[in-house]
PDB file of C-alpha atoms in Angstrom:
ATOM      1  CA  MET A   1       0.093  -0.028  -0.160  1.00 45.00           C
ATOM      2  CA  SER A   2       1.099   3.723  -0.585  1.00 40.00           C
ATOM      3  CA  THR A   3       1.693   6.495   1.597  1.00 36.00           C
ATOM      4  CA  GLU A   4       2.910   8.886  -0.530  1.00 38.00           C
ATOM      5  CA  PRO A   5       0.301  11.696  -0.633  1.00 37.00           C
ATOM      6  CA  ASN A   6       2.458  14.285  -2.567  1.00 35.00           C
ATOM      7  CA  ALA A   7       3.723  12.106  -5.619  1.00 35.00           C
ATOM      8  CA  PRO A   8       3.851  13.430  -8.988  1.00 34.00           C
ATOM      9  CA  ALA A   9       0.566  13.483 -10.653  1.00 34.00           C
ATOM     10  CA  THR A  10      -0.147  13.759 -14.420  1.00 33.00           C
ATOM     11  CA  THR A  11      -2.041  16.638 -15.844  1.00 32.00           C
ATOM     12  CA  PRO A  12      -1.824  17.239 -19.616  1.00 32.00           C
ATOM     13  CA  ALA A  13      -1.989  21.123 -20.651  1.00 32.00           C
ATOM     14  CA  ASP A  14      -4.540  19.418 -23.473  1.00 33.00           C
ATOM     15  CA  PRO A  15      -7.660  17.908 -21.520  1.00 32.00           C
ATOM     16  CA  GLU A  16      -8.705  15.602 -24.346  1.00 35.00           C
ATOM     17  CA  THR A  17      -4.912  13.955 -24.560  1.00 35.00           C
ATOM     18  CA  PRO A  18      -4.776  10.741 -22.821  1.00 40.00           C
ATOM     19  CA  GLU A  19      -1.830   9.308 -20.982  1.00 42.00           C
ATOM     20  CA  PRO A  20       1.314   8.328 -22.589  1.00 39.00           C
ATOM     21  CA  PRO A  21       0.635   5.736 -25.496  1.00 40.00           C
ATOM     22  CA  ARG A  22       0.405   2.198 -24.252  1.00 48.00           C
ATOM     23  CA  GLY A  23       0.549   0.329 -27.625  1.00 53.00           C
ATOM     24  CA  HIS A  24      -3.307   0.983 -26.996  1.00 56.00           C
ATOM     25  CA  PRO A  25      -6.032   3.721 -26.613  1.00 57.00           C
ATOM     26  CA  VAL A  26      -7.096   3.776 -23.027  1.00 55.00           C
ATOM     27  CA  SER A  27     -10.411   4.834 -22.077  1.00 48.00           C
ATOM     28  CA  PHE A  28     -10.091   8.078 -20.116  1.00 48.00           C
ATOM     29  CA  VAL A  29      -8.194  10.986 -20.399  1.00 52.00           C
ATOM     30  CA  ARG A  30      -6.429  13.012 -17.242  1.00 52.00           C
ATOM     31  CA  ARG A  31      -8.405  16.000 -16.543  1.00 52.00           C
ATOM     32  CA  GLY A  32      -6.251  17.123 -13.314  1.00 55.00           C
ATOM     33  CA  SER A  33      -5.427  14.853 -10.393  1.00 66.00           C
ATOM     34  CA  ARG A  34      -4.194  17.365  -7.798  1.00 79.00           C
ATOM     35  CA  LEU A  35      -5.283  17.166  -4.448  1.00 77.00           C
ATOM     36  CA  GLN A  36      -6.616  19.759  -2.378  1.00 72.00           C
ATOM     37  CA  GLY A  37      -8.046  20.728   0.887  1.00 81.00           C
ATOM     38  CA  ARG A  38      -9.338  17.533   2.843  1.00 83.00           C
ATOM     39  CA  ARG A  39      -9.079  15.343   0.034  1.00 86.00           C
ATOM     40  CA  ARG A  40      -4.830  15.977   0.084  1.00 89.00           C
ATOM     41  CA  GLU A  41      -5.153  15.493   4.011  1.00 92.00           C
ATOM     42  CA  ALA A  42      -7.173  12.351   3.465  1.00 91.00           C
ATOM     43  CA  TRP A  43      -4.548  10.796   0.988  1.00 92.00           C
ATOM     44  CA  ALA A  44      -1.776  11.618   3.788  1.00 92.00           C
ATOM     45  CA  GLU A  45      -3.815  10.161   6.601  1.00 95.00           C
ATOM     46  CA  LEU A  46      -5.553   6.965   4.935  1.00 97.00           C
ATOM     47  CA  ALA A  47      -3.516   6.033   1.748  1.00 96.00           C
ATOM     48  CA  GLY A  48      -1.686   3.613   4.089  1.00 96.00           C
ATOM     49  CA  ASP A  49      -4.781   1.835   5.151  1.00 97.00           C
ATOM     50  CA  TYR A  50      -6.648   1.580   1.971  1.00 98.00           C
ATOM     51  CA  LEU A  51      -4.728   2.483  -0.949  1.00 98.00           C
ATOM     52  CA  ILE A  52      -2.912  -0.546  -2.433  1.00 98.00           C
ATOM     53  CA  GLU A  53       0.649   0.306  -3.635  1.00 96.00           C
ATOM     54  CA  VAL A  54       0.909  -0.858  -7.546  1.00 97.00           C
ATOM     55  CA  PRO A  55       3.917  -1.312  -9.128  1.00 97.00           C
ATOM     56  CA  ARG A  56       4.416   0.455 -12.328  1.00 96.00           C
ATOM     57  CA  VAL A  57       6.116   0.188 -15.526  1.00 93.00           C
ATOM     58  CA  SER A  58       5.401   3.558 -17.186  1.00 87.00           C
ATOM     59  CA  ALA A  59       2.528   5.856 -16.553  1.00 87.00           C
ATOM     60  CA  ASP A  60       1.312   6.404 -12.856  1.00 90.00           C
ATOM     61  CA  THR A  61      -1.830   4.309 -13.588  1.00 94.00           C
ATOM     62  CA  SER A  62      -0.075   1.311 -15.580  1.00 95.00           C
ATOM     63  CA  VAL A  63       0.540  -1.835 -13.809  1.00 96.00           C
ATOM     64  CA  ASP A  64       3.646  -4.062 -13.854  1.00 97.00           C
ATOM     65  CA  PRO A  65       2.591  -7.175 -15.733  1.00 95.00           C
ATOM     66  CA  ASP A  66       4.138  -9.139 -13.058  1.00 97.00           C
ATOM     67  CA  TYR A  67       2.623  -7.906 -10.326  1.00 98.00           C
ATOM     68  CA  ARG A  68      -0.098 -10.065  -8.824  1.00 98.00           C
ATOM     69  CA  PHE A  69      -2.676  -8.746  -6.155  1.00 98.00           C
ATOM     70  CA  ASP A  70      -2.913 -10.637  -2.950  1.00 98.00           C
ATOM     71  CA  ALA A  71      -6.673 -10.452  -1.731  1.00 98.00           C
ATOM     72  CA  ALA A  72      -6.238 -12.089   0.951  1.00 98.00           C
ATOM     73  CA  GLY A  73      -3.417 -10.266   2.075  1.00 98.00           C
ATOM     74  CA  ALA A  74      -4.752  -6.718   1.261  1.00 98.00           C
ATOM     75  CA  PHE A  75      -7.868  -7.509   3.447  1.00 98.00           C
ATOM     76  CA  GLY A  76      -6.973  -9.755   6.154  1.00 98.00           C
ATOM     77  CA  ARG A  77      -9.096 -12.614   5.280  1.00 98.00           C
ATOM     78  CA  HIS A  78     -10.685 -14.849   2.522  1.00 98.00           C
ATOM     79  CA  ALA A  79     -14.235 -13.458   1.043  1.00 99.00           C
ATOM     80  CA  PRO A  80     -15.754 -13.045  -2.273  1.00 99.00           C
ATOM     81  CA  LEU A  81     -14.251 -10.318  -3.930  1.00 99.00           C
ATOM     82  CA  VAL A  82     -16.311  -7.314  -6.019  1.00 99.00           C
ATOM     83  CA  VAL A  83     -14.682  -5.006  -8.472  1.00 99.00           C
ATOM     84  CA  GLU A  84     -15.702  -1.499  -9.425  1.00 99.00           C
ATOM     85  CA  VAL A  85     -14.194  -0.399 -12.470  1.00 98.00           C
ATOM     86  CA  GLY A  86     -14.217   3.394 -12.398  1.00 96.00           C
ATOM     87  CA  SER A  87     -15.475   3.847  -9.233  1.00 97.00           C
ATOM     88  CA  GLY A  88     -15.672   7.659  -9.398  1.00 94.00           C
ATOM     89  CA  LEU A  89     -16.131   9.215  -5.769  1.00 95.00           C
ATOM     90  CA  GLY A  90     -17.085   6.030  -4.300  1.00 97.00           C
ATOM     91  CA  GLU A  91     -20.701   6.126  -3.466  1.00 97.00           C
ATOM     92  CA  ALA A  92     -21.750   3.040  -4.905  1.00 98.00           C
ATOM     93  CA  ILE A  93     -18.735   1.087  -3.484  1.00 98.00           C
ATOM     94  CA  THR A  94     -19.102   2.188  -0.275  1.00 98.00           C
ATOM     95  CA  HIS A  95     -22.552   1.863  -0.130  1.00 98.00           C
ATOM     96  CA  ALA A  96     -22.110  -2.028  -0.937  1.00 98.00           C
ATOM     97  CA  ALA A  97     -19.610  -2.646   1.061  1.00 99.00           C
ATOM     98  CA  GLU A  98     -21.762  -1.314   4.174  1.00 98.00           C
ATOM     99  CA  LEU A  99     -24.873  -3.365   3.396  1.00 98.00           C
ATOM    100  CA  ASN A 100     -22.528  -6.358   2.394  1.00 98.00           C
ATOM    101  CA  PRO A 101     -19.761  -6.721   5.170  1.00 99.00           C
ATOM    102  CA  ASP A 102     -19.319 -10.330   4.104  1.00 99.00           C
ATOM    103  CA  ARG A 103     -17.358  -9.527   0.984  1.00 99.00           C
ATOM    104  CA  ASN A 104     -14.442  -8.042   0.249  1.00 99.00           C
ATOM    105  CA  PHE A 105     -14.884  -4.894  -2.461  1.00 99.00           C
ATOM    106  CA  LEU A 106     -11.865  -3.233  -4.582  1.00 99.00           C
ATOM    107  CA  ALA A 107     -12.098  -0.265  -6.379  1.00 99.00           C
ATOM    108  CA  LEU A 108     -10.044   0.550  -9.375  1.00 98.00           C
ATOM    109  CA  GLU A 109     -10.309   4.460 -10.371  1.00 97.00           C
ATOM    110  CA  VAL A 110      -7.206   6.171 -12.218  1.00 95.00           C
ATOM    111  CA  TYR A 111      -8.450  10.179 -10.631  1.00 93.00           C
ATOM    112  CA  ARG A 112      -6.492  10.613  -7.428  1.00 94.00           C
ATOM    113  CA  PRO A 113      -9.087  13.188  -5.959  1.00 94.00           C
ATOM    114  CA  GLY A 114     -12.013  10.184  -6.764  1.00 94.00           C
ATOM    115  CA  LEU A 115      -9.930   7.816  -4.804  1.00 96.00           C
ATOM    116  CA  ALA A 116      -9.148  10.402  -2.080  1.00 96.00           C
ATOM    117  CA  GLN A 117     -12.892  10.793  -1.456  1.00 96.00           C
ATOM    118  CA  THR A 118     -13.485   7.047  -1.915  1.00 98.00           C
ATOM    119  CA  MET A 119     -10.847   6.915   1.179  1.00 97.00           C
ATOM    120  CA  LEU A 120     -12.576   9.365   3.046  1.00 97.00           C
ATOM    121  CA  ARG A 121     -16.055   7.662   2.786  1.00 97.00           C
ATOM    122  CA  ILE A 122     -14.499   4.154   3.673  1.00 98.00           C
ATOM    123  CA  SER A 123     -13.080   5.942   6.959  1.00 98.00           C
ATOM    124  CA  GLN A 124     -16.502   7.882   7.882  1.00 97.00           C
ATOM    125  CA  LYS A 125     -18.384   4.693   7.411  1.00 98.00           C
ATOM    126  CA  GLY A 126     -15.631   2.864   9.634  1.00 98.00           C
ATOM    127  CA  LEU A 127     -15.550   0.145   6.618  1.00 99.00           C
ATOM    128  CA  THR A 128     -12.729  -2.598   6.638  1.00 98.00           C
ATOM    129  CA  ASN A 129     -13.941  -4.540   3.448  1.00 99.00           C
ATOM    130  CA  VAL A 130     -12.820  -1.584   1.196  1.00 99.00           C
ATOM    131  CA  ARG A 131      -9.651  -0.897  -0.861  1.00 99.00           C
ATOM    132  CA  VAL A 132      -8.428   1.318  -3.972  1.00 98.00           C
ATOM    133  CA  ALA A 133      -6.267   1.200  -6.734  1.00 98.00           C
ATOM    134  CA  GLN A 134      -5.114   3.730  -8.906  1.00 97.00           C
ATOM    135  CA  VAL A 135      -4.984   1.678 -12.070  1.00 97.00           C
ATOM    136  CA  ASN A 136      -6.146   1.404 -15.787  1.00 96.00           C
ATOM    137  CA  ALA A 137      -8.765  -1.171 -15.411  1.00 97.00           C
ATOM    138  CA  PRO A 138      -7.470  -3.037 -18.660  1.00 97.00           C
ATOM    139  CA  GLU A 139      -3.920  -3.833 -17.158  1.00 97.00           C
ATOM    140  CA  ALA A 140      -5.217  -4.857 -13.712  1.00 98.00           C
ATOM    141  CA  LEU A 141      -8.007  -7.253 -15.433  1.00 98.00           C
ATOM    142  CA  ALA A 142      -5.265  -8.918 -17.899  1.00 97.00           C
ATOM    143  CA  GLY A 143      -2.761  -9.802 -14.959  1.00 97.00           C
ATOM    144  CA  MET A 144      -2.991  -8.077 -11.168  1.00 98.00           C
ATOM    145  CA  LEU A 145      -6.363  -9.674 -10.889  1.00 99.00           C
ATOM    146  CA  GLY A 146      -6.029 -13.253 -11.023  1.00 98.00           C
ATOM    147  CA  PRO A 147      -8.133 -15.967 -13.315  1.00 98.00           C
ATOM    148  CA  ALA A 148     -11.535 -16.752 -11.746  1.00 98.00           C
ATOM    149  CA  SER A 149     -10.586 -14.517  -8.402  1.00 98.00           C
ATOM    150  CA  LEU A 150     -13.990 -12.301  -8.867  1.00 99.00           C
ATOM    151  CA  SER A 151     -17.414 -12.776  -7.739  1.00 99.00           C
ATOM    152  CA  GLU A 152     -18.788  -9.753  -9.487  1.00 99.00           C
ATOM    153  CA  LEU A 153     -17.136  -7.190 -11.784  1.00 99.00           C
ATOM    154  CA  TRP A 154     -19.222  -3.715 -12.282  1.00 99.00           C
ATOM    155  CA  VAL A 155     -18.607  -1.229 -14.790  1.00 98.00           C
ATOM    156  CA  TYR A 156     -21.099   1.781 -13.956  1.00 97.00           C
ATOM    157  CA  PHE A 157     -21.340   4.900 -16.425  1.00 95.00           C
ATOM    158  CA  PRO A 158     -17.907   4.518 -18.133  1.00 95.00           C
ATOM    159  CA  ASP A 159     -16.917   7.409 -20.798  1.00 93.00           C
ATOM    160  CA  PRO A 160     -19.383   7.503 -23.719  1.00 90.00           C
ATOM    161  CA  TRP A 161     -16.906   8.774 -25.798  1.00 82.00           C
ATOM    162  CA  HIS A 162     -19.483  10.157 -28.071  1.00 75.00           C
ATOM    163  CA  LYS A 163     -17.383  11.661 -31.025  1.00 76.00           C
ATOM    164  CA  VAL A 164     -17.371   8.456 -33.679  1.00 74.00           C
ATOM    165  CA  ARG A 165     -13.463   9.083 -34.044  1.00 75.00           C
ATOM    166  CA  HIS A 166     -12.927   8.106 -30.392  1.00 68.00           C
ATOM    167  CA  ARG A 167     -15.265   5.397 -29.887  1.00 82.00           C
ATOM    168  CA  LYS A 168     -12.073   3.038 -30.346  1.00 89.00           C
ATOM    169  CA  ARG A 169     -11.380   4.348 -26.282  1.00 87.00           C
ATOM    170  CA  ARG A 170     -14.862   2.801 -25.418  1.00 95.00           C
ATOM    171  CA  LEU A 171     -14.060   0.705 -22.492  1.00 96.00           C
ATOM    172  CA  VAL A 172     -16.887  -2.071 -23.013  1.00 97.00           C
ATOM    173  CA  LYS A 173     -15.679  -3.625 -26.067  1.00 96.00           C
ATOM    174  CA  GLU A 174     -15.013  -7.198 -27.391  1.00 97.00           C
ATOM    175  CA  SER A 175     -11.308  -7.006 -25.797  1.00 97.00           C
ATOM    176  CA  PHE A 176     -12.379  -5.952 -22.336  1.00 98.00           C
ATOM    177  CA  VAL A 177     -15.210  -8.668 -22.555  1.00 98.00           C
ATOM    178  CA  GLU A 178     -12.396 -11.390 -22.826  1.00 98.00           C
ATOM    179  CA  LEU A 179     -10.612  -9.475 -19.681  1.00 98.00           C
ATOM    180  CA  ALA A 180     -13.852  -9.698 -17.846  1.00 99.00           C
ATOM    181  CA  ALA A 181     -14.259 -13.258 -18.437  1.00 98.00           C
ATOM    182  CA  ARG A 182     -10.815 -14.098 -17.525  1.00 98.00           C
ATOM    183  CA  VAL A 183     -11.602 -12.726 -13.845  1.00 98.00           C
ATOM    184  CA  LEU A 184     -14.789 -13.704 -13.063  1.00 98.00           C
ATOM    185  CA  GLU A 185     -15.363 -17.348 -11.724  1.00 98.00           C
ATOM    186  CA  PRO A 186     -17.788 -19.353 -13.178  1.00 97.00           C
ATOM    187  CA  GLY A 187     -21.496 -17.774 -12.141  1.00 98.00           C
ATOM    188  CA  GLY A 188     -19.792 -14.716 -11.364  1.00 98.00           C
ATOM    189  CA  LEU A 189     -21.994 -11.395 -12.167  1.00 99.00           C
ATOM    190  CA  PHE A 190     -20.949  -8.448 -14.772  1.00 99.00           C
ATOM    191  CA  ARG A 191     -23.374  -5.638 -13.808  1.00 99.00           C
ATOM    192  CA  LEU A 192     -23.381  -3.071 -16.372  1.00 99.00           C
ATOM    193  CA  ALA A 193     -25.155   0.597 -16.323  1.00 98.00           C
ATOM    194  CA  THR A 194     -25.122   3.627 -18.818  1.00 95.00           C
ATOM    195  CA  ASP A 195     -27.300   6.402 -19.283  1.00 92.00           C
ATOM    196  CA  TRP A 196     -26.744   6.436 -23.099  1.00 90.00           C
ATOM    197  CA  SER A 197     -28.273   4.371 -25.747  1.00 90.00           C
ATOM    198  CA  ASP A 198     -25.742   4.043 -28.721  1.00 88.00           C
ATOM    199  CA  TYR A 199     -23.374   2.688 -25.787  1.00 93.00           C
ATOM    200  CA  ALA A 200     -26.219   0.852 -24.041  1.00 94.00           C
ATOM    201  CA  VAL A 201     -26.595  -1.102 -27.809  1.00 93.00           C
ATOM    202  CA  GLN A 202     -22.990  -1.461 -28.188  1.00 94.00           C
ATOM    203  CA  MET A 203     -22.374  -3.066 -24.741  1.00 97.00           C
ATOM    204  CA  ARG A 204     -25.427  -5.857 -25.369  1.00 98.00           C
ATOM    205  CA  SER A 205     -24.062  -6.208 -28.482  1.00 97.00           C
ATOM    206  CA  VAL A 206     -20.583  -7.119 -27.526  1.00 98.00           C
ATOM    207  CA  LEU A 207     -21.844  -9.457 -24.502  1.00 98.00           C
ATOM    208  CA  ASN A 208     -24.524 -11.140 -26.157  1.00 98.00           C
ATOM    209  CA  ALA A 209     -21.930 -12.176 -28.880  1.00 97.00           C
ATOM    210  CA  SER A 210     -19.526 -13.754 -26.415  1.00 98.00           C
ATOM    211  CA  PRO A 211     -19.971 -17.296 -25.250  1.00 97.00           C
ATOM    212  CA  MET A 212     -18.364 -16.581 -22.076  1.00 98.00           C
ATOM    213  CA  PHE A 213     -21.535 -14.819 -20.981  1.00 98.00           C
ATOM    214  CA  ALA A 214     -25.396 -15.172 -20.378  1.00 98.00           C
ATOM    215  CA  ASN A 215     -27.940 -12.609 -20.188  1.00 98.00           C
ATOM    216  CA  LEU A 216     -29.919 -12.747 -17.143  1.00 98.00           C
ATOM    217  CA  HIS A 217     -32.543 -10.955 -18.575  1.00 98.00           C
ATOM    218  CA  ALA A 218     -32.324 -12.126 -22.142  1.00 98.00           C
ATOM    219  CA  GLY A 219     -35.696 -11.313 -23.803  1.00 97.00           C
ATOM    220  CA  GLU A 220     -37.461  -9.034 -21.018  1.00 98.00           C
ATOM    221  CA  ARG A 221     -38.080  -5.418 -21.246  1.00 97.00           C
ATOM    222  CA  THR A 222     -38.475  -5.767 -25.238  1.00 95.00           C
ATOM    223  CA  GLY A 223     -40.879  -3.321 -26.965  1.00 93.00           C
ATOM    224  CA  GLU A 224     -42.648  -0.566 -25.394  1.00 92.00           C
ATOM    225  CA  MET A 225     -41.594  -1.554 -22.067  1.00 94.00           C
ATOM    226  CA  SER A 226     -37.611  -1.423 -23.254  1.00 93.00           C
ATOM    227  CA  PRO A 227     -35.710   1.871 -22.481  1.00 91.00           C
ATOM    228  CA  LEU A 228     -34.277   1.714 -25.486  1.00 89.00           C
ATOM    229  CA  THR A 229     -37.923   2.140 -27.555  1.00 88.00           C
ATOM    230  CA  GLN A 230     -38.668   4.790 -25.005  1.00 86.00           C
ATOM    231  CA  VAL A 231     -35.488   6.937 -25.811  1.00 85.00           C
ATOM    232  CA  TRP A 232     -36.159   6.327 -29.630  1.00 81.00           C
ATOM    233  CA  GLU A 233     -39.451   7.495 -29.340  1.00 78.00           C
ATOM    234  CA  SER A 234     -39.144  10.468 -27.081  1.00 75.00           C
ATOM    235  CA  GLY A 235     -36.157  11.782 -28.868  1.00 72.00           C
ATOM    236  CA  VAL A 236     -34.603  12.813 -25.445  1.00 71.00           C
ATOM    237  CA  GLU A 237     -31.077  12.170 -26.894  1.00 72.00           C
ATOM    238  CA  SER A 238     -31.538  15.007 -29.394  1.00 62.00           C
ATOM    239  CA  VAL A 239     -30.158  16.896 -25.976  1.00 53.00           C
ATOM    240  CA  VAL A 240     -26.629  16.468 -24.934  1.00 46.00           C
ATOM    241  CA  GLY A 241     -25.981  16.745 -21.484  1.00 42.00           C
ATOM    242  CA  GLY A 242     -29.587  18.651 -21.013  1.00 42.00           C
ATOM    243  CA  ALA A 243     -28.782  21.221 -23.219  1.00 40.00           C
ATOM    244  CA  PRO A 244     -30.226  21.760 -26.719  1.00 41.00           C
ATOM    245  CA  VAL A 245     -27.673  20.760 -29.658  1.00 40.00           C
ATOM    246  CA  ARG A 246     -26.156  23.890 -31.213  1.00 43.00           C
ATOM    247  CA  LYS A 247     -28.055  24.778 -34.289  1.00 45.00           C
ATOM    248  CA  GLY A 248     -26.343  22.831 -37.452  1.00 46.00           C
ATOM    249  CA  LYS A 249     -25.031  20.597 -35.453  1.00 44.00           C
ATOM    250  CA  ASP A 250     -26.113  16.935 -35.354  1.00 43.00           C
ATOM    251  CA  PRO A 251     -26.703  15.086 -31.709  1.00 41.00           C
ATOM    252  CA  VAL A 252     -23.557  13.258 -30.964  1.00 39.00           C
ATOM    253  CA  SER A 253     -24.891  10.365 -29.020  1.00 41.00           C
ATOM    254  CA  THR A 254     -26.848   8.331 -31.118  1.00 44.00           C
ATOM    255  CA  GLY A 255     -28.241   8.447 -34.823  1.00 46.00           C
ATOM    256  CA  ASN A 256     -31.612   6.768 -33.259  1.00 44.00           C
ATOM    257  CA  THR A 257     -32.746  10.060 -31.537  1.00 45.00           C
ATOM    258  CA  GLY A 258     -36.186  11.046 -33.659  1.00 48.00           C
ATOM    259  CA  ILE A 259     -39.497  10.316 -32.702  1.00 47.00           C
ATOM    260  CA  ASN A 260     -40.615   6.677 -33.731  1.00 46.00           C
ATOM    261  CA  GLU A 261     -37.358   5.622 -34.861  1.00 55.00           C
ATOM    262  CA  GLY A 262     -37.695   2.235 -33.835  1.00 74.00           C
ATOM    263  CA  THR A 263     -38.867  -0.677 -31.561  1.00 88.00           C
ATOM    264  CA  ASP A 264     -36.659  -2.716 -29.463  1.00 91.00           C
ATOM    265  CA  THR A 265     -37.389  -6.225 -30.006  1.00 92.00           C
ATOM    266  CA  LEU A 266     -34.542  -7.785 -28.352  1.00 95.00           C
ATOM    267  CA  GLY A 267     -34.820  -6.425 -24.536  1.00 96.00           C
ATOM    268  CA  GLY A 268     -32.291  -7.914 -22.410  1.00 98.00           C
ATOM    269  CA  TRP A 269     -32.277  -5.135 -20.177  1.00 98.00           C
ATOM    270  CA  ALA A 270     -32.064  -5.754 -16.088  1.00 98.00           C
ATOM    271  CA  PRO A 271     -33.956  -3.929 -13.294  1.00 97.00           C
ATOM    272  CA  ARG A 272     -31.825  -1.366 -11.851  1.00 96.00           C
ATOM    273  CA  PHE A 273     -29.587  -2.976  -9.392  1.00 96.00           C
ATOM    274  CA  GLU A 274     -31.021  -2.856  -5.786  1.00 94.00           C
ATOM    275  CA  ASP A 275     -27.338  -2.223  -4.020  1.00 95.00           C
ATOM    276  CA  ARG A 276     -26.324   0.425  -6.618  1.00 96.00           C
ATOM    277  CA  PRO A 277     -27.442   3.741  -4.775  1.00 96.00           C
ATOM    278  CA  LEU A 278     -28.546   6.992  -6.592  1.00 95.00           C
ATOM    279  CA  THR A 279     -25.447   8.491  -7.278  1.00 92.00           C
ATOM    280  CA  SER A 280     -24.629  12.334  -8.053  1.00 88.00           C
ATOM    281  CA  PHE A 281     -23.581  11.295 -11.746  1.00 86.00           C
ATOM    282  CA  GLU A 282     -26.721   9.543 -12.604  1.00 92.00           C
ATOM    283  CA  ASN A 283     -28.806  11.991 -10.582  1.00 91.00           C
ATOM    284  CA  LYS A 284     -27.340  14.565 -13.141  1.00 87.00           C
ATOM    285  CA  ALA A 285     -28.260  12.144 -16.029  1.00 85.00           C
ATOM    286  CA  LEU A 286     -31.909  12.018 -14.812  1.00 86.00           C
ATOM    287  CA  GLU A 287     -32.751  15.231 -14.313  1.00 85.00           C
ATOM    288  CA  ALA A 288     -31.401  16.036 -17.917  1.00 79.00           C
ATOM    289  CA  GLY A 289     -33.984  13.690 -18.837  1.00 80.00           C
ATOM    290  CA  ARG A 290     -31.576  10.816 -20.084  1.00 84.00           C
ATOM    291  CA  MET A 291     -32.670   7.256 -19.242  1.00 89.00           C
ATOM    292  CA  VAL A 292     -30.450   4.512 -17.639  1.00 94.00           C
ATOM    293  CA  PHE A 293     -29.665   1.192 -19.006  1.00 96.00           C
ATOM    294  CA  ASP A 294     -28.706  -1.691 -16.439  1.00 98.00           C
ATOM    295  CA  LEU A 295     -27.642  -5.251 -17.855  1.00 99.00           C
ATOM    296  CA  THR A 296     -26.469  -8.004 -15.733  1.00 99.00           C
ATOM    297  CA  TYR A 297     -24.565 -10.983 -17.277  1.00 99.00           C
ATOM    298  CA  ARG A 298     -23.291 -14.431 -15.630  1.00 99.00           C
ATOM    299  CA  ARG A 299     -19.694 -15.760 -16.705  1.00 99.00           C
ATOM    300  CA  THR A 300     -20.484 -19.405 -17.855  1.00 97.00           C
ATOM    301  CA  GLY A 301     -18.115 -22.130 -18.302  1.00 80.00           C
ATOM    302  CA  LEU A 302     -14.600 -22.642 -17.320  1.00 65.00           C
ATOM    303  CA  PRO A 303     -12.080 -19.667 -16.303  1.00 56.00           C
ATOM    304  CA  THR A 304      -9.335 -18.383 -19.074  1.00 60.00           C
ATOM    305  CA  GLY A 305      -5.978 -17.116 -18.907  1.00 58.00           C
TER     306      GLY A 305
END
């Protein structure tokens, strides 16, 4: 675990510029990692208790390919492990950890302020079953986490990367699904949520195409009951972030934003996961009029890798 609160943070001048290249696009940009006020204090005071010290190879979110996370050592016990990718300010994972003291939880996040806030929440709630790590999630799933070591994997509201030229940076794609299959135990659950319909369709498509996953709600919420149909019919995504699209510009979220664009006959949308609280991020999406799409898949077959 790390106790270095003043480690230098990478803050590119261009907020659209990702970290130094790793040979493949990353799913995030570094919008600033400076710690201030209480979060700076939290990093100094709490990192030694909750932050996993991950060996690096280049960037400060990279993972040495030889490093293996020792869950029993980190938590001081053997228990089912739940990992959240992109844990943000820690609202979801600390809420779930409080409800499920018999499970271990690991928050993976690239932004130091988010990790500092998560550690504050852990401390304030008196939780002993949560740890955090500043890592690029695909690298963590590729080697840091052992095969079949997770009972659940969560990806809630990943960056949608609206622009077509940026979509290669989306996290949930075929290669990430393969990594998810590697770390989930047989029968383990992969839970996802997004508030953008075209990303929801992409998630559903790549997971439905994988022989390693089965949709727990296949065939459910089709037609008029589908949130996808409702988005298409309402045209709600003709606004971005709740603000009207600038005159002469097309919506960047999806091509299916007009009234009566179609009916979703496939469905497969899960009910909202009851252990996920209404986070500040999700609440902003709802206030902007967007709908939330939930998906839940079960890992099938034997572990890989």
